[in-house]
Amino acid sequence: RDRQTRRHTHTHTQTKTEREREMLSSGGMAVVRSSRGVLFAARGLGSGANRRVSSRTITTTTTSSSSSSRAVPSLPLANAGRGTSGRCFSQQSAASTSAAASPYEGATWEIRMLYDGDCPLCMREVNMLRRKDEGKNKIDFVDIAADTYRPEDNQGISFEEAMGKIHAITNRGEVVTNVEVFRRLYELVGLGWVFAITKVEPFGTIIDRVYDVWAKYRLPVTGREDLAVILAKRKEQACEEKCRI
């Protein structure tokens, strides 16, 4: 009987060893369903320099055949900071952001429109909006072509940038460009329905592209000089004013 017991033990040990070797040769991707399954998986993962397993695979692998079975411990993920600590961090960031003073704190207007006062077609739009906004004062109109225009007062938007496409700034400091500017301006004066179709695709994309073409050829279409010439003249004028001072 002792001889039979030793033979059974030797056979069981040999079978177990072969099973471990099979696991190691396959990269250790399986977990033996026993109380030592986690150790088998870890040993399998550790053998071989080129073996790679994502943390998700290990996280979702569990052992459940015995009373001592438990989930395999998960490895750190790139976004492990999310969760309670991540929410706290987000809340702190939001609180600090809201606590920061707005660049236009105390402003009575809701949005500032940067327009080209030397553009005849642009001025037709501006004058119409001024009439609609009269008495409401929700729009602040700033002429970028004026000598008094200062980028530092307008979220750093340079004259050249403002000439390339239309810009607007909310009283919270958000910079808006292109067709979105018209959508917001028209909504403030009660004409939101005019640009309502731009919120529906594919009309929104089509109108955005049409505006891009208009912005690119706006100067020659309105009989203006090239932007490079305008910039050179403004630079020369600024130099003359400095020399005069």
JSON list of C-alpha atoms in Angstrom, two decimals:
[
{"chain": "A", "resi": 1, "resn": "ARG", "atom": "CA", "xyz": [0.00, 0.00, 0.00]},
{"chain": "A", "resi": 2, "resn": "ASP", "atom": "CA", "xyz": [2.88, 2.40, 0.80]},
{"chain": "A", "resi": 3, "resn": "ARG", "atom": "CA", "xyz": [4.37, 1.62, -2.60]},
{"chain": "A", "resi": 4, "resn": "GLN", "atom": "CA", "xyz": [1.06, 2.41, -4.32]},
{"chain": "A", "resi": 5, "resn": "THR", "atom": "CA", "xyz": [0.74, 5.68, -2.37]},
{"chain": "A", "resi": 6, "resn": "ARG", "atom": "CA", "xyz": [4.26, 6.78, -3.39]},
{"chain": "A", "resi": 7, "resn": "ARG", "atom": "CA", "xyz": [3.50, 5.86, -7.02]},
{"chain": "A", "resi": 8, "resn": "HIS", "atom": "CA", "xyz": [0.27, 7.92, -6.94]},
{"chain": "A", "resi": 9, "resn": "THR", "atom": "CA", "xyz": [2.08, 10.88, -5.39]},
{"chain": "A", "resi": 10, "resn": "HIS", "atom": "CA", "xyz": [4.84, 10.71, -8.01]},
{"chain": "A", "resi": 11, "resn": "THR", "atom": "CA", "xyz": [2.25, 10.58, -10.83]},
{"chain": "A", "resi": 12, "resn": "HIS", "atom": "CA", "xyz": [0.35, 13.56, -9.37]},
{"chain": "A", "resi": 13, "resn": "THR", "atom": "CA", "xyz": [3.57, 15.57, -9.00]},
{"chain": "A", "resi": 14, "resn": "GLN", "atom": "CA", "xyz": [4.65, 14.73, -12.55]},
{"chain": "A", "resi": 15, "resn": "THR", "atom": "CA", "xyz": [1.22, 15.75, -13.94]},
{"chain": "A", "resi": 16, "resn": "LYS", "atom": "CA", "xyz": [1.34, 19.00, -12.00]},
{"chain": "A", "resi": 17, "resn": "THR", "atom": "CA", "xyz": [4.87, 19.75, -13.24]},
{"chain": "A", "resi": 18, "resn": "GLU", "atom": "CA", "xyz": [3.86, 19.11, -16.85]},
{"chain": "A", "resi": 19, "resn": "ARG", "atom": "CA", "xyz": [0.88, 21.40, -16.39]},
{"chain": "A", "resi": 20, "resn": "GLU", "atom": "CA", "xyz": [3.15, 24.17, -15.05]},
{"chain": "A", "resi": 21, "resn": "ARG", "atom": "CA", "xyz": [5.55, 23.73, -17.95]},
{"chain": "A", "resi": 22, "resn": "GLU", "atom": "CA", "xyz": [2.68, 23.95, -20.40]},
{"chain": "A", "resi": 23, "resn": "MET", "atom": "CA", "xyz": [1.55, 27.16, -18.76]},
{"chain": "A", "resi": 24, "resn": "LEU", "atom": "CA", "xyz": [5.03, 28.67, -18.86]},
{"chain": "A", "resi": 25, "resn": "SER", "atom": "CA", "xyz": [5.55, 27.78, -22.51]},
{"chain": "A", "resi": 26, "resn": "SER", "atom": "CA", "xyz": [2.26, 29.45, -23.45]},
{"chain": "A", "resi": 27, "resn": "GLY", "atom": "CA", "xyz": [3.17, 32.67, -21.67]},
{"chain": "A", "resi": 28, "resn": "GLY", "atom": "CA", "xyz": [1.32, 32.00, -18.43]},
{"chain": "A", "resi": 29, "resn": "MET", "atom": "CA", "xyz": [-1.92, 33.52, -19.68]},
{"chain": "A", "resi": 30, "resn": "ALA", "atom": "CA", "xyz": [-4.08, 30.99, -17.79]},
{"chain": "A", "resi": 31, "resn": "VAL", "atom": "CA", "xyz": [-4.70, 30.82, -14.07]},
{"chain": "A", "resi": 32, "resn": "VAL", "atom": "CA", "xyz": [-4.84, 27.43, -12.36]},
{"chain": "A", "resi": 33, "resn": "ARG", "atom": "CA", "xyz": [-8.12, 27.22, -10.49]},
{"chain": "A", "resi": 34, "resn": "SER", "atom": "CA", "xyz": [-6.78, 26.48, -7.06]},
{"chain": "A", "resi": 35, "resn": "SER", "atom": "CA", "xyz": [-5.64, 28.36, -4.00]},
{"chain": "A", "resi": 36, "resn": "ARG", "atom": "CA", "xyz": [-2.19, 28.67, -5.62]},
{"chain": "A", "resi": 37, "resn": "GLY", "atom": "CA", "xyz": [-3.47, 29.75, -9.02]},
{"chain": "A", "resi": 38, "resn": "VAL", "atom": "CA", "xyz": [-2.33, 33.34, -8.60]},
{"chain": "A", "resi": 39, "resn": "LEU", "atom": "CA", "xyz": [1.24, 32.20, -7.94]},
{"chain": "A", "resi": 40, "resn": "PHE", "atom": "CA", "xyz": [1.18, 30.02, -11.06]},
{"chain": "A", "resi": 41, "resn": "ALA", "atom": "CA", "xyz": [0.01, 32.96, -13.19]},
{"chain": "A", "resi": 42, "resn": "ALA", "atom": "CA", "xyz": [2.60, 35.31, -11.73]},
{"chain": "A", "resi": 43, "resn": "ARG", "atom": "CA", "xyz": [5.37, 32.79, -12.27]},
{"chain": "A", "resi": 44, "resn": "GLY", "atom": "CA", "xyz": [4.23, 32.25, -15.85]},
{"chain": "A", "resi": 45, "resn": "LEU", "atom": "CA", "xyz": [4.18, 35.98, -16.56]},
{"chain": "A", "resi": 46, "resn": "GLY", "atom": "CA", "xyz": [7.62, 36.48, -15.14]},
{"chain": "A", "resi": 47, "resn": "SER", "atom": "CA", "xyz": [9.38, 33.91, -17.33]},
{"chain": "A", "resi": 48, "resn": "GLY", "atom": "CA", "xyz": [10.51, 35.16, -20.69]},
{"chain": "A", "resi": 49, "resn": "ALA", "atom": "CA", "xyz": [11.87, 38.62, -21.46]},
{"chain": "A", "resi": 50, "resn": "ASN", "atom": "CA", "xyz": [9.54, 39.26, -24.38]},
{"chain": "A", "resi": 51, "resn": "ARG", "atom": "CA", "xyz": [6.27, 38.32, -22.74]},
{"chain": "A", "resi": 52, "resn": "ARG", "atom": "CA", "xyz": [3.82, 41.14, -22.26]},
{"chain": "A", "resi": 53, "resn": "VAL", "atom": "CA", "xyz": [0.36, 41.10, -20.70]},
{"chain": "A", "resi": 54, "resn": "SER", "atom": "CA", "xyz": [-1.91, 44.10, -20.30]},
{"chain": "A", "resi": 55, "resn": "SER", "atom": "CA", "xyz": [-3.07, 45.01, -16.82]},
{"chain": "A", "resi": 56, "resn": "ARG", "atom": "CA", "xyz": [-6.68, 44.64, -17.98]},
{"chain": "A", "resi": 57, "resn": "THR", "atom": "CA", "xyz": [-6.15, 40.89, -18.61]},
{"chain": "A", "resi": 58, "resn": "ILE", "atom": "CA", "xyz": [-4.89, 40.36, -15.10]},
{"chain": "A", "resi": 59, "resn": "THR", "atom": "CA", "xyz": [-7.56, 42.52, -13.57]},
{"chain": "A", "resi": 60, "resn": "THR", "atom": "CA", "xyz": [-10.43, 40.57, -15.10]},
{"chain": "A", "resi": 61, "resn": "THR", "atom": "CA", "xyz": [-8.97, 37.10, -14.30]},
{"chain": "A", "resi": 62, "resn": "THR", "atom": "CA", "xyz": [-10.43, 35.50, -11.18]},
{"chain": "A", "resi": 63, "resn": "THR", "atom": "CA", "xyz": [-10.27, 32.14, -9.44]},
{"chain": "A", "resi": 64, "resn": "SER", "atom": "CA", "xyz": [-13.55, 30.71, -8.19]},
{"chain": "A", "resi": 65, "resn": "SER", "atom": "CA", "xyz": [-13.29, 26.95, -7.73]},
{"chain": "A", "resi": 66, "resn": "SER", "atom": "CA", "xyz": [-12.36, 26.92, -4.04]},
{"chain": "A", "resi": 67, "resn": "SER", "atom": "CA", "xyz": [-13.43, 28.74, -0.92]},
{"chain": "A", "resi": 68, "resn": "SER", "atom": "CA", "xyz": [-10.10, 30.59, -0.79]},
{"chain": "A", "resi": 69, "resn": "SER", "atom": "CA", "xyz": [-10.36, 31.82, -4.39]},
{"chain": "A", "resi": 70, "resn": "ARG", "atom": "CA", "xyz": [-10.15, 35.60, -4.98]},
{"chain": "A", "resi": 71, "resn": "ALA", "atom": "CA", "xyz": [-9.68, 38.10, -7.77]},
{"chain": "A", "resi": 72, "resn": "VAL", "atom": "CA", "xyz": [-6.16, 38.49, -9.10]},
{"chain": "A", "resi": 73, "resn": "PRO", "atom": "CA", "xyz": [-4.77, 41.82, -7.87]},
{"chain": "A", "resi": 74, "resn": "SER", "atom": "CA", "xyz": [-4.92, 44.44, -10.58]},
{"chain": "A", "resi": 75, "resn": "LEU", "atom": "CA", "xyz": [-1.82, 46.23, -11.77]},
{"chain": "A", "resi": 76, "resn": "PRO", "atom": "CA", "xyz": [-1.62, 50.04, -11.83]},
{"chain": "A", "resi": 77, "resn": "LEU", "atom": "CA", "xyz": [-3.30, 51.59, -14.87]},
{"chain": "A", "resi": 78, "resn": "ALA", "atom": "CA", "xyz": [-2.40, 54.81, -16.63]},
{"chain": "A", "resi": 79, "resn": "ASN", "atom": "CA", "xyz": [-5.61, 56.39, -15.35]},
{"chain": "A", "resi": 80, "resn": "ALA", "atom": "CA", "xyz": [-5.41, 54.90, -11.87]},
{"chain": "A", "resi": 81, "resn": "GLY", "atom": "CA", "xyz": [-5.64, 58.39, -10.44]},
{"chain": "A", "resi": 82, "resn": "ARG", "atom": "CA", "xyz": [-9.29, 58.46, -11.37]},
{"chain": "A", "resi": 83, "resn": "GLY", "atom": "CA", "xyz": [-11.74, 57.50, -8.67]},
{"chain": "A", "resi": 84, "resn": "THR", "atom": "CA", "xyz": [-12.12, 59.18, -5.32]},
{"chain": "A", "resi": 85, "resn": "SER", "atom": "CA", "xyz": [-8.79, 60.98, -5.46]},
{"chain": "A", "resi": 86, "resn": "GLY", "atom": "CA", "xyz": [-9.40, 61.88, -9.11]},
{"chain": "A", "resi": 87, "resn": "ARG", "atom": "CA", "xyz": [-12.80, 63.34, -8.29]},
{"chain": "A", "resi": 88, "resn": "CYS", "atom": "CA", "xyz": [-11.32, 65.32, -5.43]},
{"chain": "A", "resi": 89, "resn": "PHE", "atom": "CA", "xyz": [-8.63, 66.65, -7.75]},
{"chain": "A", "resi": 90, "resn": "SER", "atom": "CA", "xyz": [-11.25, 67.61, -10.33]},
{"chain": "A", "resi": 91, "resn": "GLN", "atom": "CA", "xyz": [-13.36, 69.35, -7.72]},
{"chain": "A", "resi": 92, "resn": "GLN", "atom": "CA", "xyz": [-10.33, 71.24, -6.43]},
{"chain": "A", "resi": 93, "resn": "SER", "atom": "CA", "xyz": [-9.38, 72.27, -9.96]},
{"chain": "A", "resi": 94, "resn": "ALA", "atom": "CA", "xyz": [-12.92, 73.42, -10.70]},
{"chain": "A", "resi": 95, "resn": "ALA", "atom": "CA", "xyz": [-13.02, 75.35, -7.45]},
{"chain": "A", "resi": 96, "resn": "SER", "atom": "CA", "xyz": [-9.72, 77.08, -8.16]},
{"chain": "A", "resi": 97, "resn": "THR", "atom": "CA", "xyz": [-10.86, 77.89, -11.70]},
{"chain": "A", "resi": 98, "resn": "SER", "atom": "CA", "xyz": [-14.12, 79.41, -10.54]},
{"chain": "A", "resi": 99, "resn": "ALA", "atom": "CA", "xyz": [-12.32, 81.28, -7.79]},
{"chain": "A", "resi": 100, "resn": "ALA", "atom": "CA", "xyz": [-9.94, 82.86, -10.31]},
{"chain": "A", "resi": 101, "resn": "ALA", "atom": "CA", "xyz": [-10.98, 86.31, -11.37]},
{"chain": "A", "resi": 102, "resn": "SER", "atom": "CA", "xyz": [-12.48, 86.62, -14.84]},
{"chain": "A", "resi": 103, "resn": "PRO", "atom": "CA", "xyz": [-10.40, 88.75, -17.24]},
{"chain": "A", "resi": 104, "resn": "TYR", "atom": "CA", "xyz": [-13.53, 90.85, -17.80]},
{"chain": "A", "resi": 105, "resn": "GLU", "atom": "CA", "xyz": [-14.98, 90.76, -14.31]},
{"chain": "A", "resi": 106, "resn": "GLY", "atom": "CA", "xyz": [-17.69, 93.36, -13.89]},
{"chain": "A", "resi": 107, "resn": "ALA", "atom": "CA", "xyz": [-18.36, 93.62, -17.63]},
{"chain": "A", "resi": 108, "resn": "THR", "atom": "CA", "xyz": [-21.99, 94.33, -18.51]},
{"chain": "A", "resi": 109, "resn": "TRP", "atom": "CA", "xyz": [-21.68, 92.82, -21.99]},
{"chain": "A", "resi": 110, "resn": "GLU", "atom": "CA", "xyz": [-21.91, 89.09, -22.68]},
{"chain": "A", "resi": 111, "resn": "ILE", "atom": "CA", "xyz": [-19.74, 88.84, -25.77]},
{"chain": "A", "resi": 112, "resn": "ARG", "atom": "CA", "xyz": [-17.18, 91.08, -27.48]},
{"chain": "A", "resi": 113, "resn": "MET", "atom": "CA", "xyz": [-17.12, 91.16, -31.27]},
{"chain": "A", "resi": 114, "resn": "LEU", "atom": "CA", "xyz": [-13.81, 91.93, -32.95]},
{"chain": "A", "resi": 115, "resn": "TYR", "atom": "CA", "xyz": [-14.56, 93.44, -36.35]},
{"chain": "A", "resi": 116, "resn": "ASP", "atom": "CA", "xyz": [-12.65, 95.08, -39.19]},
{"chain": "A", "resi": 117, "resn": "GLY", "atom": "CA", "xyz": [-13.77, 98.68, -39.33]},
{"chain": "A", "resi": 118, "resn": "ASP", "atom": "CA", "xyz": [-12.20, 99.13, -42.78]},
{"chain": "A", "resi": 119, "resn": "CYS", "atom": "CA", "xyz": [-14.33, 96.38, -44.33]},
{"chain": "A", "resi": 120, "resn": "PRO", "atom": "CA", "xyz": [-17.53, 97.78, -45.90]},
{"chain": "A", "resi": 121, "resn": "LEU", "atom": "CA", "xyz": [-19.43, 94.48, -45.85]},
{"chain": "A", "resi": 122, "resn": "CYS", "atom": "CA", "xyz": [-18.35, 93.83, -42.28]},
{"chain": "A", "resi": 123, "resn": "MET", "atom": "CA", "xyz": [-19.64, 97.24, -41.23]},
{"chain": "A", "resi": 124, "resn": "ARG", "atom": "CA", "xyz": [-23.08, 96.49, -42.64]},
{"chain": "A", "resi": 125, "resn": "GLU", "atom": "CA", "xyz": [-23.23, 93.46, -40.35]},
{"chain": "A", "resi": 126, "resn": "VAL", "atom": "CA", "xyz": [-21.92, 95.43, -37.39]},
{"chain": "A", "resi": 127, "resn": "ASN", "atom": "CA", "xyz": [-24.37, 98.28, -37.85]},
{"chain": "A", "resi": 128, "resn": "MET", "atom": "CA", "xyz": [-27.29, 95.86, -38.06]},
{"chain": "A", "resi": 129, "resn": "LEU", "atom": "CA", "xyz": [-26.22, 94.14, -34.84]},
{"chain": "A", "resi": 130, "resn": "ARG", "atom": "CA", "xyz": [-25.76, 97.48, -33.12]},
{"chain": "A", "resi": 131, "resn": "ARG", "atom": "CA", "xyz": [-29.32, 98.47, -33.95]},
{"chain": "A", "resi": 132, "resn": "LYS", "atom": "CA", "xyz": [-30.67, 95.16, -32.69]},
{"chain": "A", "resi": 133, "resn": "ASP", "atom": "CA", "xyz": [-28.58, 95.37, -29.53]},
{"chain": "A", "resi": 134, "resn": "GLU", "atom": "CA", "xyz": [-29.50, 98.97, -28.75]},
{"chain": "A", "resi": 135, "resn": "GLY", "atom": "CA", "xyz": [-30.65, 99.32, -25.16]},
{"chain": "A", "resi": 136, "resn": "LYS", "atom": "CA", "xyz": [-29.55, 95.77, -24.31]},
{"chain": "A", "resi": 137, "resn": "ASN", "atom": "CA", "xyz": [-25.79, 96.27, -24.51]},
{"chain": "A", "resi": 138, "resn": "LYS", "atom": "CA", "xyz": [-25.11, 92.54, -24.62]},
{"chain": "A", "resi": 139, "resn": "ILE", "atom": "CA", "xyz": [-22.47, 92.98, -27.34]},
{"chain": "A", "resi": 140, "resn": "ASP", "atom": "CA", "xyz": [-19.23, 94.91, -27.00]},
{"chain": "A", "resi": 141, "resn": "PHE", "atom": "CA", "xyz": [-17.97, 96.06, -30.41]},
{"chain": "A", "resi": 142, "resn": "VAL", "atom": "CA", "xyz": [-14.19, 96.44, -30.82]},
{"chain": "A", "resi": 143, "resn": "ASP", "atom": "CA", "xyz": [-12.62, 97.72, -34.05]},
{"chain": "A", "resi": 144, "resn": "ILE", "atom": "CA", "xyz": [-9.38, 95.87, -34.73]},
{"chain": "A", "resi": 145, "resn": "ALA", "atom": "CA", "xyz": [-8.44, 98.40, -37.41]},
{"chain": "A", "resi": 146, "resn": "ALA", "atom": "CA", "xyz": [-8.36, 101.24, -34.89]},
{"chain": "A", "resi": 147, "resn": "ASP", "atom": "CA", "xyz": [-5.02, 102.51, -33.67]},
{"chain": "A", "resi": 148, "resn": "THR", "atom": "CA", "xyz": [-6.20, 101.93, -30.11]},
{"chain": "A", "resi": 149, "resn": "TYR", "atom": "CA", "xyz": [-6.64, 98.17, -30.57]},
{"chain": "A", "resi": 150, "resn": "ARG", "atom": "CA", "xyz": [-4.52, 96.24, -28.06]},
{"chain": "A", "resi": 151, "resn": "PRO", "atom": "CA", "xyz": [-4.11, 92.43, -28.25]},
{"chain": "A", "resi": 152, "resn": "GLU", "atom": "CA", "xyz": [-3.35, 92.28, -24.53]},
{"chain": "A", "resi": 153, "resn": "ASP", "atom": "CA", "xyz": [-6.84, 93.56, -23.82]},
{"chain": "A", "resi": 154, "resn": "ASN", "atom": "CA", "xyz": [-8.37, 90.89, -26.08]},
{"chain": "A", "resi": 155, "resn": "GLN", "atom": "CA", "xyz": [-6.99, 87.54, -24.98]},
{"chain": "A", "resi": 156, "resn": "GLY", "atom": "CA", "xyz": [-3.78, 88.10, -26.95]},
{"chain": "A", "resi": 157, "resn": "ILE", "atom": "CA", "xyz": [-5.51, 88.07, -30.34]},
{"chain": "A", "resi": 158, "resn": "SER", "atom": "CA", "xyz": [-3.23, 89.95, -32.72]},
{"chain": "A", "resi": 159, "resn": "PHE", "atom": "CA", "xyz": [-4.40, 92.21, -35.54]},
{"chain": "A", "resi": 160, "resn": "GLU", "atom": "CA", "xyz": [-3.21, 89.65, -38.09]},
{"chain": "A", "resi": 161, "resn": "GLU", "atom": "CA", "xyz": [-5.14, 86.81, -36.42]},
{"chain": "A", "resi": 162, "resn": "ALA", "atom": "CA", "xyz": [-8.29, 88.91, -36.19]},
{"chain": "A", "resi": 163, "resn": "MET", "atom": "CA", "xyz": [-7.97, 89.82, -39.86]},
{"chain": "A", "resi": 164, "resn": "GLY", "atom": "CA", "xyz": [-7.67, 86.18, -40.89]},
{"chain": "A", "resi": 165, "resn": "LYS", "atom": "CA", "xyz": [-11.08, 85.21, -39.47]},
{"chain": "A", "resi": 166, "resn": "ILE", "atom": "CA", "xyz": [-13.71, 86.70, -37.23]},
{"chain": "A", "resi": 167, "resn": "HIS", "atom": "CA", "xyz": [-13.18, 86.43, -33.47]},
{"chain": "A", "resi": 168, "resn": "ALA", "atom": "CA", "xyz": [-15.35, 87.05, -30.43]},
{"chain": "A", "resi": 169, "resn": "ILE", "atom": "CA", "xyz": [-14.64, 86.86, -26.71]},
{"chain": "A", "resi": 170, "resn": "THR", "atom": "CA", "xyz": [-17.14, 86.05, -23.96]},
{"chain": "A", "resi": 171, "resn": "ASN", "atom": "CA", "xyz": [-17.09, 87.93, -20.66]},
{"chain": "A", "resi": 172, "resn": "ARG", "atom": "CA", "xyz": [-15.55, 84.78, -19.17]},
{"chain": "A", "resi": 173, "resn": "GLY", "atom": "CA", "xyz": [-12.57, 84.95, -21.50]},
{"chain": "A", "resi": 174, "resn": "GLU", "atom": "CA", "xyz": [-13.63, 82.22, -23.95]},
{"chain": "A", "resi": 175, "resn": "VAL", "atom": "CA", "xyz": [-12.44, 82.88, -27.52]},
{"chain": "A", "resi": 176, "resn": "VAL", "atom": "CA", "xyz": [-14.91, 82.01, -30.30]},
{"chain": "A", "resi": 177, "resn": "THR", "atom": "CA", "xyz": [-14.15, 82.01, -34.03]},
{"chain": "A", "resi": 178, "resn": "ASN", "atom": "CA", "xyz": [-15.75, 81.58, -37.46]},
{"chain": "A", "resi": 179, "resn": "VAL", "atom": "CA", "xyz": [-19.49, 80.84, -37.89]},
{"chain": "A", "resi": 180, "resn": "GLU", "atom": "CA", "xyz": [-19.89, 80.15, -34.17]},
{"chain": "A", "resi": 181, "resn": "VAL", "atom": "CA", "xyz": [-19.39, 83.89, -33.62]},
{"chain": "A", "resi": 182, "resn": "PHE", "atom": "CA", "xyz": [-22.42, 84.72, -35.77]},
{"chain": "A", "resi": 183, "resn": "ARG", "atom": "CA", "xyz": [-24.51, 82.03, -34.09]},
{"chain": "A", "resi": 184, "resn": "ARG", "atom": "CA", "xyz": [-23.91, 83.56, -30.67]},
{"chain": "A", "resi": 185, "resn": "LEU", "atom": "CA", "xyz": [-24.28, 87.16, -31.79]},
{"chain": "A", "resi": 186, "resn": "TYR", "atom": "CA", "xyz": [-27.55, 86.51, -33.57]},
{"chain": "A", "resi": 187, "resn": "GLU", "atom": "CA", "xyz": [-28.96, 84.58, -30.62]},
{"chain": "A", "resi": 188, "resn": "LEU", "atom": "CA", "xyz": [-28.24, 87.52, -28.32]},
{"chain": "A", "resi": 189, "resn": "VAL", "atom": "CA", "xyz": [-30.23, 89.93, -30.51]},
{"chain": "A", "resi": 190, "resn": "GLY", "atom": "CA", "xyz": [-33.16, 87.55, -31.03]},
{"chain": "A", "resi": 191, "resn": "LEU", "atom": "CA", "xyz": [-32.18, 86.33, -34.51]},
{"chain": "A", "resi": 192, "resn": "GLY", "atom": "CA", "xyz": [-30.92, 82.89, -33.57]},
{"chain": "A", "resi": 193, "resn": "TRP", "atom": "CA", "xyz": [-33.21, 81.27, -36.15]},
{"chain": "A", "resi": 194, "resn": "VAL", "atom": "CA", "xyz": [-31.06, 82.74, -38.96]},
{"chain": "A", "resi": 195, "resn": "PHE", "atom": "CA", "xyz": [-28.14, 80.45, -38.10]},
{"chain": "A", "resi": 196, "resn": "ALA", "atom": "CA", "xyz": [-30.19, 77.62, -36.58]},
{"chain": "A", "resi": 197, "resn": "ILE", "atom": "CA", "xyz": [-29.59, 75.48, -39.65]},
{"chain": "A", "resi": 198, "resn": "THR", "atom": "CA", "xyz": [-25.83, 75.60, -39.02]},
{"chain": "A", "resi": 199, "resn": "LYS", "atom": "CA", "xyz": [-26.38, 73.38, -35.98]},
{"chain": "A", "resi": 200, "resn": "VAL", "atom": "CA", "xyz": [-27.60, 70.56, -38.21]},
{"chain": "A", "resi": 201, "resn": "GLU", "atom": "CA", "xyz": [-25.25, 68.41, -40.26]},
{"chain": "A", "resi": 202, "resn": "PRO", "atom": "CA", "xyz": [-24.21, 68.44, -43.03]},
{"chain": "A", "resi": 203, "resn": "PHE", "atom": "CA", "xyz": [-25.30, 72.08, -43.28]},
{"chain": "A", "resi": 204, "resn": "GLY", "atom": "CA", "xyz": [-23.03, 73.15, -40.43]},
{"chain": "A", "resi": 205, "resn": "THR", "atom": "CA", "xyz": [-19.91, 71.77, -42.11]},
{"chain": "A", "resi": 206, "resn": "ILE", "atom": "CA", "xyz": [-20.88, 73.19, -45.51]},
{"chain": "A", "resi": 207, "resn": "ILE", "atom": "CA", "xyz": [-21.46, 76.68, -44.13]},
{"chain": "A", "resi": 208, "resn": "ASP", "atom": "CA", "xyz": [-18.20, 76.55, -42.16]},
{"chain": "A", "resi": 209, "resn": "ARG", "atom": "CA", "xyz": [-16.31, 75.77, -45.36]},
{"chain": "A", "resi": 210, "resn": "VAL", "atom": "CA", "xyz": [-18.10, 78.52, -47.25]},
{"chain": "A", "resi": 211, "resn": "TYR", "atom": "CA", "xyz": [-17.08, 80.97, -44.54]},
{"chain": "A", "resi": 212, "resn": "ASP", "atom": "CA", "xyz": [-13.46, 79.77, -44.72]},
{"chain": "A", "resi": 213, "resn": "VAL", "atom": "CA", "xyz": [-13.43, 80.62, -48.44]},
{"chain": "A", "resi": 214, "resn": "TRP", "atom": "CA", "xyz": [-14.99, 84.02, -47.78]},
{"chain": "A", "resi": 215, "resn": "ALA", "atom": "CA", "xyz": [-12.45, 84.79, -45.03]},
{"chain": "A", "resi": 216, "resn": "LYS", "atom": "CA", "xyz": [-9.59, 83.84, -47.33]},
{"chain": "A", "resi": 217, "resn": "TYR", "atom": "CA", "xyz": [-10.68, 86.08, -50.21]},
{"chain": "A", "resi": 218, "resn": "ARG", "atom": "CA", "xyz": [-12.48, 88.79, -48.21]},
{"chain": "A", "resi": 219, "resn": "LEU", "atom": "CA", "xyz": [-9.88, 91.50, -48.85]},
{"chain": "A", "resi": 220, "resn": "PRO", "atom": "CA", "xyz": [-9.63, 91.22, -52.65]},
{"chain": "A", "resi": 221, "resn": "VAL", "atom": "CA", "xyz": [-13.41, 90.76, -52.99]},
{"chain": "A", "resi": 222, "resn": "THR", "atom": "CA", "xyz": [-14.01, 94.02, -51.13]},
{"chain": "A", "resi": 223, "resn": "GLY", "atom": "CA", "xyz": [-11.30, 95.86, -53.10]},
{"chain": "A", "resi": 224, "resn": "ARG", "atom": "CA", "xyz": [-8.81, 95.91, -50.24]},
{"chain": "A", "resi": 225, "resn": "GLU", "atom": "CA", "xyz": [-5.05, 95.50, -50.34]},
{"chain": "A", "resi": 226, "resn": "ASP", "atom": "CA", "xyz": [-3.40, 92.20, -49.51]},
{"chain": "A", "resi": 227, "resn": "LEU", "atom": "CA", "xyz": [-3.04, 91.44, -45.82]},
{"chain": "A", "resi": 228, "resn": "ALA", "atom": "CA", "xyz": [0.75, 91.53, -46.07]},
{"chain": "A", "resi": 229, "resn": "VAL", "atom": "CA", "xyz": [0.58, 95.08, -47.45]},
{"chain": "A", "resi": 230, "resn": "ILE", "atom": "CA", "xyz": [-1.83, 96.15, -44.71]},
{"chain": "A", "resi": 231, "resn": "LEU", "atom": "CA", "xyz": [0.43, 94.68, -42.03]},
{"chain": "A", "resi": 232, "resn": "ALA", "atom": "CA", "xyz": [3.48, 96.44, -43.49]},
{"chain": "A", "resi": 233, "resn": "LYS", "atom": "CA", "xyz": [1.69, 99.80, -43.50]},
{"chain": "A", "resi": 234, "resn": "ARG", "atom": "CA", "xyz": [0.53, 99.36, -39.90]},
{"chain": "A", "resi": 235, "resn": "LYS", "atom": "CA", "xyz": [4.05, 98.49, -38.85]},
{"chain": "A", "resi": 236, "resn": "GLU", "atom": "CA", "xyz": [5.44, 101.54, -40.64]},
{"chain": "A", "resi": 237, "resn": "GLN", "atom": "CA", "xyz": [2.80, 103.75, -39.07]},
{"chain": "A", "resi": 238, "resn": "ALA", "atom": "CA", "xyz": [3.59, 102.40, -35.60]},
{"chain": "A", "resi": 239, "resn": "CYS", "atom": "CA", "xyz": [7.30, 103.11, -36.15]},
{"chain": "A", "resi": 240, "resn": "GLU", "atom": "CA", "xyz": [6.56, 106.66, -37.22]},
{"chain": "A", "resi": 241, "resn": "GLU", "atom": "CA", "xyz": [4.48, 107.25, -34.12]},
{"chain": "A", "resi": 242, "resn": "LYS", "atom": "CA", "xyz": [7.27, 105.93, -31.88]},
{"chain": "A", "resi": 243, "resn": "CYS", "atom": "CA", "xyz": [9.85, 108.11, -33.64]},
{"chain": "A", "resi": 244, "resn": "ARG", "atom": "CA", "xyz": [7.57, 111.13, -33.26]},
{"chain": "A", "resi": 245, "resn": "ILE", "atom": "CA", "xyz": [7.32, 110.46, -29.53]}
]
